[in-house]
PDB file of C-alpha atoms in Angstrom:
ATOM      1  CA  GLY K1017     -15.226 -10.513  18.402  1.00 66.00           C
ATOM      2  CA  ALA K1018     -15.663  -6.899  16.734  1.00 77.00           C
ATOM      3  CA  VAL K1019     -18.032  -7.121  13.462  1.00 89.00           C
ATOM      4  CA  VAL K1020     -17.127  -5.705   9.916  1.00 93.00           C
ATOM      5  CA  SER K1021     -19.301  -5.522   7.741  1.00 95.00           C
ATOM      6  CA  GLN K1022     -18.894  -5.062   4.094  1.00 97.00           C
ATOM      7  CA  HIS K1023     -21.334  -3.648   1.039  1.00 97.00           C
ATOM      8  CA  PRO K1024     -22.352  -5.104  -0.468  1.00 97.00           C
ATOM      9  CA  SER K1025     -21.344  -8.333  -0.819  1.00 96.00           C
ATOM     10  CA  ARG K1026     -21.163  -8.759  -4.440  1.00 96.00           C
ATOM     11  CA  VAL K1027     -21.268  -6.753  -7.225  1.00 97.00           C
ATOM     12  CA  ILE K1028     -21.308  -7.048 -11.358  1.00 97.00           C
ATOM     13  CA  CYS K1029     -20.788  -4.476 -13.703  1.00 96.00           C
ATOM     14  CA  LYS K1030     -20.094  -3.071 -17.194  1.00 96.00           C
ATOM     15  CA  SER K1031     -16.457  -1.665 -17.754  1.00 97.00           C
ATOM     16  CA  GLY K1032     -16.191   1.589 -17.434  1.00 97.00           C
ATOM     17  CA  THR K1033     -18.071   2.621 -14.580  1.00 97.00           C
ATOM     18  CA  SER K1034     -17.483   3.125 -11.107  1.00 97.00           C
ATOM     19  CA  VAL K1035     -18.321   1.084  -7.922  1.00 98.00           C
ATOM     20  CA  LYS K1036     -17.968   1.933  -4.877  1.00 98.00           C
ATOM     21  CA  ILE K1037     -17.944  -0.891  -1.937  1.00 98.00           C
ATOM     22  CA  GLU K1038     -18.222  -0.017   1.708  1.00 97.00           C
ATOM     23  CA  CYS K1039     -16.794  -1.447   5.160  1.00 97.00           C
ATOM     24  CA  ARG K1040     -18.045  -0.347   8.229  1.00 96.00           C
ATOM     25  CA  SER K1041     -16.733  -1.431  12.006  1.00 93.00           C
ATOM     26  CA  LEU K1042     -20.077  -1.962  13.634  1.00 92.00           C
ATOM     27  CA  ASP K1043     -19.592  -1.837  17.145  1.00 86.00           C
ATOM     28  CA  PHE K1044     -16.362  -0.315  17.621  1.00 87.00           C
ATOM     29  CA  GLN K1045     -14.393   3.061  16.415  1.00 88.00           C
ATOM     30  CA  ALA K1046     -11.783   2.646  14.149  1.00 89.00           C
ATOM     31  CA  THR K1047      -9.377   5.163  13.218  1.00 89.00           C
ATOM     32  CA  THR K1048      -7.884   3.086  10.285  1.00 92.00           C
ATOM     33  CA  MET K1049      -9.064   0.482   8.353  1.00 94.00           C
ATOM     34  CA  PHE K1050      -7.121  -1.406   5.493  1.00 95.00           C
ATOM     35  CA  TRP K1051      -8.007  -2.630   2.043  1.00 97.00           C
ATOM     36  CA  TYR K1052      -6.988  -5.663   1.054  1.00 96.00           C
ATOM     37  CA  ARG K1053      -7.299  -7.635  -2.527  1.00 96.00           C
ATOM     38  CA  GLN K1054      -7.290 -10.972  -3.318  1.00 95.00           C
ATOM     39  CA  PHE K1055      -7.371 -12.683  -6.841  1.00 92.00           C
ATOM     40  CA  PRO K1056      -8.347 -16.439  -6.930  1.00 89.00           C
ATOM     41  CA  LYS K1057      -6.745 -18.707  -4.763  1.00 86.00           C
ATOM     42  CA  GLN K1058      -3.870 -16.136  -4.274  1.00 90.00           C
ATOM     43  CA  SER K1059      -3.324 -14.195  -0.839  1.00 91.00           C
ATOM     44  CA  LEU K1060      -4.401 -11.150  -0.181  1.00 93.00           C
ATOM     45  CA  MET K1061      -2.328  -8.016  -0.642  1.00 94.00           C
ATOM     46  CA  LEU K1062      -3.089  -4.939   0.810  1.00 94.00           C
ATOM     47  CA  MET K1063      -4.008  -1.887  -1.021  1.00 96.00           C
ATOM     48  CA  ALA K1064      -4.174   0.521   1.086  1.00 95.00           C
ATOM     49  CA  THR K1065      -4.117   2.544   4.371  1.00 94.00           C
ATOM     50  CA  SER K1066      -7.781   4.421   5.595  1.00 94.00           C
ATOM     51  CA  ASN K1067      -7.101   6.790   7.840  1.00 91.00           C
ATOM     52  CA  GLU K1068     -10.256   8.881   9.547  1.00 90.00           C
ATOM     53  CA  GLY K1069      -9.468  12.502   9.095  1.00 88.00           C
ATOM     54  CA  SER K1070      -6.419  11.904   6.162  1.00 89.00           C
ATOM     55  CA  LYS K1071      -5.766  11.210   3.434  1.00 92.00           C
ATOM     56  CA  ALA K1072      -5.288   7.600   2.467  1.00 94.00           C
ATOM     57  CA  THR K1073      -2.288   5.959   2.332  1.00 94.00           C
ATOM     58  CA  TYR K1074      -1.359   3.857  -0.424  1.00 96.00           C
ATOM     59  CA  GLU K1075       1.217   0.339  -1.199  1.00 94.00           C
ATOM     60  CA  GLN K1076       3.466   0.570  -3.649  1.00 93.00           C
ATOM     61  CA  GLY K1077       2.183  -0.182  -6.827  1.00 94.00           C
ATOM     62  CA  VAL K1078      -1.772   1.189  -5.904  1.00 95.00           C
ATOM     63  CA  GLU K1079      -2.791   3.740  -8.223  1.00 94.00           C
ATOM     64  CA  LYS K1080      -4.590   6.258  -5.534  1.00 93.00           C
ATOM     65  CA  ASP K1081      -7.154   7.977  -8.822  1.00 95.00           C
ATOM     66  CA  LYS K1082      -8.496   4.847  -9.532  1.00 96.00           C
ATOM     67  CA  PHE K1083      -8.864   3.267  -6.142  1.00 97.00           C
ATOM     68  CA  LEU K1084     -10.308   5.830  -4.443  1.00 97.00           C
ATOM     69  CA  ILE K1085     -10.865   5.697  -0.016  1.00 96.00           C
ATOM     70  CA  ASN K1086     -12.639   8.596   1.801  1.00 93.00           C
ATOM     71  CA  HIS K1087     -12.700   7.512   6.073  1.00 93.00           C
ATOM     72  CA  ALA K1088     -15.578   9.297   6.046  1.00 86.00           C
ATOM     73  CA  SER K1089     -16.002   8.966  10.058  1.00 92.00           C
ATOM     74  CA  LEU K1090     -14.543   6.544  12.482  1.00 91.00           C
ATOM     75  CA  THR K1091     -17.203   4.311  11.940  1.00 93.00           C
ATOM     76  CA  LEU K1092     -17.110   3.587   7.984  1.00 96.00           C
ATOM     77  CA  SER K1093     -14.301   3.450   5.118  1.00 96.00           C
ATOM     78  CA  THR K1094     -15.652   3.716   1.268  1.00 97.00           C
ATOM     79  CA  LEU K1095     -13.305   2.103  -1.113  1.00 98.00           C
ATOM     80  CA  THR K1096     -14.254   3.714  -5.179  1.00 98.00           C
ATOM     81  CA  VAL K1097     -13.217   1.533  -7.887  1.00 98.00           C
ATOM     82  CA  THR K1098     -13.302   4.166 -10.553  1.00 97.00           C
ATOM     83  CA  SER K1099     -13.528   3.298 -14.200  1.00 96.00           C
ATOM     84  CA  ALA K1100     -13.685  -0.191 -13.544  1.00 97.00           C
ATOM     85  CA  HIS K1101     -12.277  -3.116 -16.572  1.00 96.00           C
ATOM     86  CA  PRO K1102     -11.706  -6.443 -16.065  1.00 96.00           C
ATOM     87  CA  GLU K1103      -8.599  -6.647 -14.769  1.00 96.00           C
ATOM     88  CA  ASP K1104     -10.213  -4.577 -11.455  1.00 96.00           C
ATOM     89  CA  SER K1105     -12.081  -8.287 -11.131  1.00 97.00           C
ATOM     90  CA  SER K1106     -11.078  -9.675  -7.718  1.00 96.00           C
ATOM     91  CA  PHE K1107     -12.263  -9.976  -4.057  1.00 96.00           C
ATOM     92  CA  TYR K1108     -11.944  -7.167  -2.236  1.00 97.00           C
ATOM     93  CA  ILE K1109     -12.060  -7.467   1.462  1.00 96.00           C
ATOM     94  CA  CYS K1110     -11.522  -4.799   4.161  1.00 96.00           C
ATOM     95  CA  SER K1111     -10.173  -4.990   8.099  1.00 93.00           C
ATOM     96  CA  ALA K1112     -10.237  -2.776  11.068  1.00 91.00           C
ATOM     97  CA  PRO K1113      -7.897  -3.071  14.216  1.00 86.00           C
ATOM     98  CA  THR K1114      -9.500  -2.895  17.676  1.00 77.00           C
ATOM     99  CA  SER K1115      -6.733  -2.029  19.384  1.00 64.00           C
ATOM    100  CA  GLY K1116      -3.509   0.121  19.292  1.00 53.00           C
ATOM    101  CA  GLY K1117       0.105  -1.440  20.092  1.00 48.00           C
ATOM    102  CA  THR K1118       1.928  -3.720  19.891  1.00 47.00           C
ATOM    103  CA  TYR K1119      -1.069  -6.219  19.720  1.00 56.00           C
ATOM    104  CA  ASN K1120      -2.308  -6.006  16.004  1.00 57.00           C
ATOM    105  CA  GLU K1121      -6.159  -8.506  16.055  1.00 71.00           C
ATOM    106  CA  GLN K1122      -7.489  -7.222  13.243  1.00 82.00           C
ATOM    107  CA  PHE K1123     -10.752  -8.357  11.891  1.00 88.00           C
ATOM    108  CA  PHE K1124     -12.396  -8.499   8.302  1.00 91.00           C
ATOM    109  CA  GLY K1125     -15.043  -8.292   6.878  1.00 94.00           C
ATOM    110  CA  PRO K1126     -16.880 -10.734   4.757  1.00 94.00           C
ATOM    111  CA  GLY K1127     -15.312  -9.243   1.501  1.00 96.00           C
ATOM    112  CA  THR K1128     -16.670  -8.200  -2.216  1.00 97.00           C
ATOM    113  CA  ARG K1129     -16.640  -9.935  -4.859  1.00 97.00           C
ATOM    114  CA  LEU K1130     -16.429  -7.325  -7.693  1.00 97.00           C
ATOM    115  CA  THR K1131     -16.638  -8.685 -11.330  1.00 97.00           C
ATOM    116  CA  VAL K1132     -16.293  -6.461 -14.333  1.00 97.00           C
ATOM    117  CA  LEU K1133     -18.285  -7.449 -17.390  1.00 96.00           C
TER     118      LEU K1133
ATOM    119  CA  SER B 560       4.339  -6.986  -1.415  1.00 37.00           C
ATOM    120  CA  GLN B 561       4.031 -11.060   0.016  1.00 42.00           C
ATOM    121  CA  GLN B 562       6.608 -10.884   3.251  1.00 55.00           C
ATOM    122  CA  GLY B 563       5.401 -15.049   3.835  1.00 64.00           C
ATOM    123  CA  GLU B 564       6.124 -18.131   2.125  1.00 73.00           C
ATOM    124  CA  GLU B 565       3.796 -21.110   3.180  1.00 78.00           C
ATOM    125  CA  ASP B 566       4.321 -24.258   2.721  1.00 82.00           C
ATOM    126  CA  PRO B 567       2.903 -26.695   1.886  1.00 88.00           C
ATOM    127  CA  GLN B 568       0.582 -24.539  -0.889  1.00 90.00           C
ATOM    128  CA  ALA B 569      -1.927 -27.366  -0.753  1.00 93.00           C
ATOM    129  CA  LEU B 570      -2.758 -30.410   1.736  1.00 95.00           C
ATOM    130  CA  SER B 571      -5.521 -33.052   1.796  1.00 96.00           C
ATOM    131  CA  ILE B 572      -4.809 -35.166   4.790  1.00 96.00           C
ATOM    132  CA  GLN B 573      -7.587 -37.970   6.043  1.00 97.00           C
ATOM    133  CA  GLU B 574     -10.025 -36.713   8.989  1.00 97.00           C
ATOM    134  CA  GLY B 575      -8.999 -37.518  11.956  1.00 97.00           C
ATOM    135  CA  GLU B 576      -5.394 -37.109  11.445  1.00 97.00           C
ATOM    136  CA  ASN B 577      -3.400 -33.640  12.193  1.00 97.00           C
ATOM    137  CA  ALA B 578      -2.247 -30.946   9.852  1.00 97.00           C
ATOM    138  CA  THR B 579       0.451 -29.038  10.190  1.00 96.00           C
ATOM    139  CA  MET B 580       1.246 -25.930   8.005  1.00 96.00           C
ATOM    140  CA  ASN B 581       4.391 -24.200   7.657  1.00 95.00           C
ATOM    141  CA  CYS B 582       5.250 -20.104   7.068  1.00 94.00           C
ATOM    142  CA  SER B 583       8.297 -18.094   7.081  1.00 94.00           C
ATOM    143  CA  TYR B 584       8.871 -14.612   6.885  1.00 92.00           C
ATOM    144  CA  LYS B 585      11.812 -11.999   6.446  1.00 89.00           C
ATOM    145  CA  THR B 586      11.497  -8.773   7.983  1.00 87.00           C
ATOM    146  CA  SER B 587      12.094  -8.309  12.403  1.00 88.00           C
ATOM    147  CA  ILE B 588       8.155  -8.699  13.750  1.00 89.00           C
ATOM    148  CA  ASN B 589       5.817  -7.850  16.911  1.00 88.00           C
ATOM    149  CA  ASN B 590       3.964 -11.053  16.557  1.00 89.00           C
ATOM    150  CA  LEU B 591       2.117 -13.373  14.183  1.00 92.00           C
ATOM    151  CA  GLN B 592      -1.211 -14.292  13.068  1.00 93.00           C
ATOM    152  CA  TRP B 593      -2.824 -16.813  11.523  1.00 95.00           C
ATOM    153  CA  TYR B 594      -6.455 -17.002   9.715  1.00 94.00           C
ATOM    154  CA  ARG B 595      -8.831 -19.221   8.437  1.00 96.00           C
ATOM    155  CA  GLN B 596     -10.636 -18.070   5.342  1.00 95.00           C
ATOM    156  CA  ASN B 597     -13.307 -20.440   4.127  1.00 93.00           C
ATOM    157  CA  SER B 598     -13.774 -20.418   0.212  1.00 87.00           C
ATOM    158  CA  GLY B 599     -15.195 -16.887  -1.228  1.00 81.00           C
ATOM    159  CA  ARG B 600     -15.322 -15.475   2.435  1.00 86.00           C
ATOM    160  CA  GLY B 601     -13.583 -13.096   5.271  1.00 87.00           C
ATOM    161  CA  LEU B 602     -11.097 -13.795   7.121  1.00 91.00           C
ATOM    162  CA  VAL B 603     -11.706 -15.134  10.545  1.00 90.00           C
ATOM    163  CA  HIS B 604      -8.562 -14.939  13.257  1.00 90.00           C
ATOM    164  CA  LEU B 605      -7.187 -17.772  14.556  1.00 94.00           C
ATOM    165  CA  ILE B 606      -4.610 -17.306  16.744  1.00 93.00           C
ATOM    166  CA  LEU B 607      -1.752 -14.509  17.581  1.00 92.00           C
ATOM    167  CA  ILE B 608       1.835 -15.238  18.815  1.00 94.00           C
ATOM    168  CA  ARG B 609       3.843 -12.390  20.013  1.00 92.00           C
ATOM    169  CA  SER B 610       7.722 -12.958  18.995  1.00 92.00           C
ATOM    170  CA  ASN B 611       8.656 -13.130  22.435  1.00 94.00           C
ATOM    171  CA  GLU B 612       6.714 -16.362  22.996  1.00 96.00           C
ATOM    172  CA  ARG B 613       7.802 -19.907  21.317  1.00 97.00           C
ATOM    173  CA  GLU B 614       4.693 -21.621  21.305  1.00 98.00           C
ATOM    174  CA  LYS B 615       0.318 -21.613  21.654  1.00 97.00           C
ATOM    175  CA  HIS B 616      -2.574 -23.757  22.324  1.00 96.00           C
ATOM    176  CA  SER B 617      -6.168 -22.757  21.310  1.00 95.00           C
ATOM    177  CA  GLY B 618      -8.539 -26.013  21.377  1.00 97.00           C
ATOM    178  CA  ARG B 619      -7.060 -28.437  18.815  1.00 97.00           C
ATOM    179  CA  LEU B 620      -4.677 -25.318  17.261  1.00 98.00           C
ATOM    180  CA  ARG B 621      -1.403 -25.335  18.663  1.00 98.00           C
ATOM    181  CA  VAL B 622       1.270 -23.034  16.779  1.00 98.00           C
ATOM    182  CA  THR B 623       4.981 -22.315  17.685  1.00 98.00           C
ATOM    183  CA  LEU B 624       7.172 -19.404  16.350  1.00 97.00           C
ATOM    184  CA  ASP B 625      10.996 -19.286  15.985  1.00 97.00           C
ATOM    185  CA  THR B 626      12.649 -15.949  16.029  1.00 95.00           C
ATOM    186  CA  SER B 627      15.572 -16.994  14.838  1.00 95.00           C
ATOM    187  CA  LYS B 628      14.637 -18.959  12.017  1.00 95.00           C
ATOM    188  CA  LYS B 629      12.033 -16.373  11.025  1.00 95.00           C
ATOM    189  CA  SER B 630       9.157 -19.061  10.492  1.00 95.00           C
ATOM    190  CA  SER B 631       5.989 -20.606  12.211  1.00 96.00           C
ATOM    191  CA  SER B 632       3.775 -23.230  12.395  1.00 97.00           C
ATOM    192  CA  LEU B 633       0.426 -24.215  12.706  1.00 97.00           C
ATOM    193  CA  LEU B 634      -0.990 -27.330  13.942  1.00 98.00           C
ATOM    194  CA  ILE B 635      -4.360 -28.640  13.775  1.00 98.00           C
ATOM    195  CA  THR B 636      -5.097 -31.661  15.616  1.00 98.00           C
ATOM    196  CA  ALA B 637      -7.759 -34.438  14.955  1.00 97.00           C
ATOM    197  CA  SER B 638      -9.029 -32.544  12.156  1.00 97.00           C
ATOM    198  CA  ARG B 639     -12.253 -32.431  11.095  1.00 97.00           C
ATOM    199  CA  ALA B 640     -14.424 -31.938   7.731  1.00 96.00           C
ATOM    200  CA  ALA B 641     -15.117 -28.402   8.567  1.00 95.00           C
ATOM    201  CA  ASP B 642     -11.300 -27.195   9.170  1.00 97.00           C
ATOM    202  CA  THR B 643     -11.467 -27.246   5.224  1.00 97.00           C
ATOM    203  CA  ALA B 644     -10.252 -23.660   3.906  1.00 97.00           C
ATOM    204  CA  SER B 645      -7.305 -21.648   3.480  1.00 96.00           C
ATOM    205  CA  TYR B 646      -4.643 -20.846   5.923  1.00 96.00           C
ATOM    206  CA  PHE B 647      -2.524 -17.739   6.104  1.00 95.00           C
ATOM    207  CA  CYS B 648      -0.066 -16.526   8.476  1.00 95.00           C
ATOM    208  CA  ALA B 649       0.100 -12.662   9.025  1.00 93.00           C
ATOM    209  CA  THR B 650       2.489 -10.670  10.236  1.00 91.00           C
ATOM    210  CA  ASP B 651       3.478  -6.822  10.864  1.00 84.00           C
ATOM    211  CA  ASP B 652       6.002  -4.986   9.931  1.00 74.00           C
ATOM    212  CA  GLY B 653       7.982  -4.986  12.767  1.00 70.00           C
ATOM    213  CA  GLN B 654       7.783  -1.427  13.435  1.00 70.00           C
ATOM    214  CA  GLY B 655       5.011  -0.557  15.111  1.00 67.00           C
ATOM    215  CA  ALA B 656       2.577   0.098  11.932  1.00 68.00           C
ATOM    216  CA  GLN B 657      -0.786  -2.196  12.064  1.00 78.00           C
ATOM    217  CA  LYS B 658      -0.750  -3.806   8.434  1.00 84.00           C
ATOM    218  CA  LEU B 659      -0.871  -6.659   8.062  1.00 88.00           C
ATOM    219  CA  VAL B 660       1.222  -8.792   5.375  1.00 89.00           C
ATOM    220  CA  PHE B 661      -0.001 -12.478   4.078  1.00 92.00           C
ATOM    221  CA  GLY B 662       1.901 -15.043   3.318  1.00 91.00           C
ATOM    222  CA  GLN B 663       0.779 -17.037   0.246  1.00 91.00           C
ATOM    223  CA  GLY B 664      -1.711 -19.551   2.011  1.00 93.00           C
ATOM    224  CA  THR B 665      -2.478 -23.091   2.410  1.00 95.00           C
ATOM    225  CA  ARG B 666      -5.353 -24.770   0.964  1.00 95.00           C
ATOM    226  CA  LEU B 667      -6.286 -27.480   3.353  1.00 97.00           C
ATOM    227  CA  THR B 668      -8.838 -30.530   2.273  1.00 97.00           C
ATOM    228  CA  ILE B 669     -10.115 -32.635   5.267  1.00 97.00           C
ATOM    229  CA  ASN B 670     -11.459 -35.925   3.495  1.00 95.00           C
ATOM    230  CA  PRO B 671     -14.157 -37.669   5.485  1.00 91.00           C
TER     231      PRO B 671
END
């Protein structure tokens, strides 16, 4: 199947700093990518849809100024957590669909665990 | 927001037994998918069932879909210790958007 990578896999930062997470589709192009957040023992919550060449679409309750998304190319989307605080500590996962239409199989990255001290 | 409710939230069985997990959703859908997540890892796609399908098999996995009840079940037969993971159902929004809405998940533990 298609491969999606994320970098870094784990990051620890001080409160107030910004952290950038990269999501790459390695063997296919993705005009759309999705960013999810997952708290311990909970499900994935969709944060935003990253669109190549246009602004990201954020889900209700997600602060767009805090979670900056840039879809720089057909294989790369970045999520920047600005001025991170301990409550932003979470597991961040990206995904990318490989085809359009009603067939919606998506491939997920391995996730990035963010710990804000 | 979460579309799906899954039950049970946690399931612990002996190796070799069958495991059944259920998922319910609220809106109309085009398809429903099941994913597996090992602790602290990304998601692995298991199976997709379209809204016009009632049952689908893949190896030891059997998925059913009842659109009238807005529910699905995942059956894992002859479970193995390696099946220990969290299992999530995910649906589209029924309106063509590619984003997925996940259920709460079932934490499955297979005891050797």
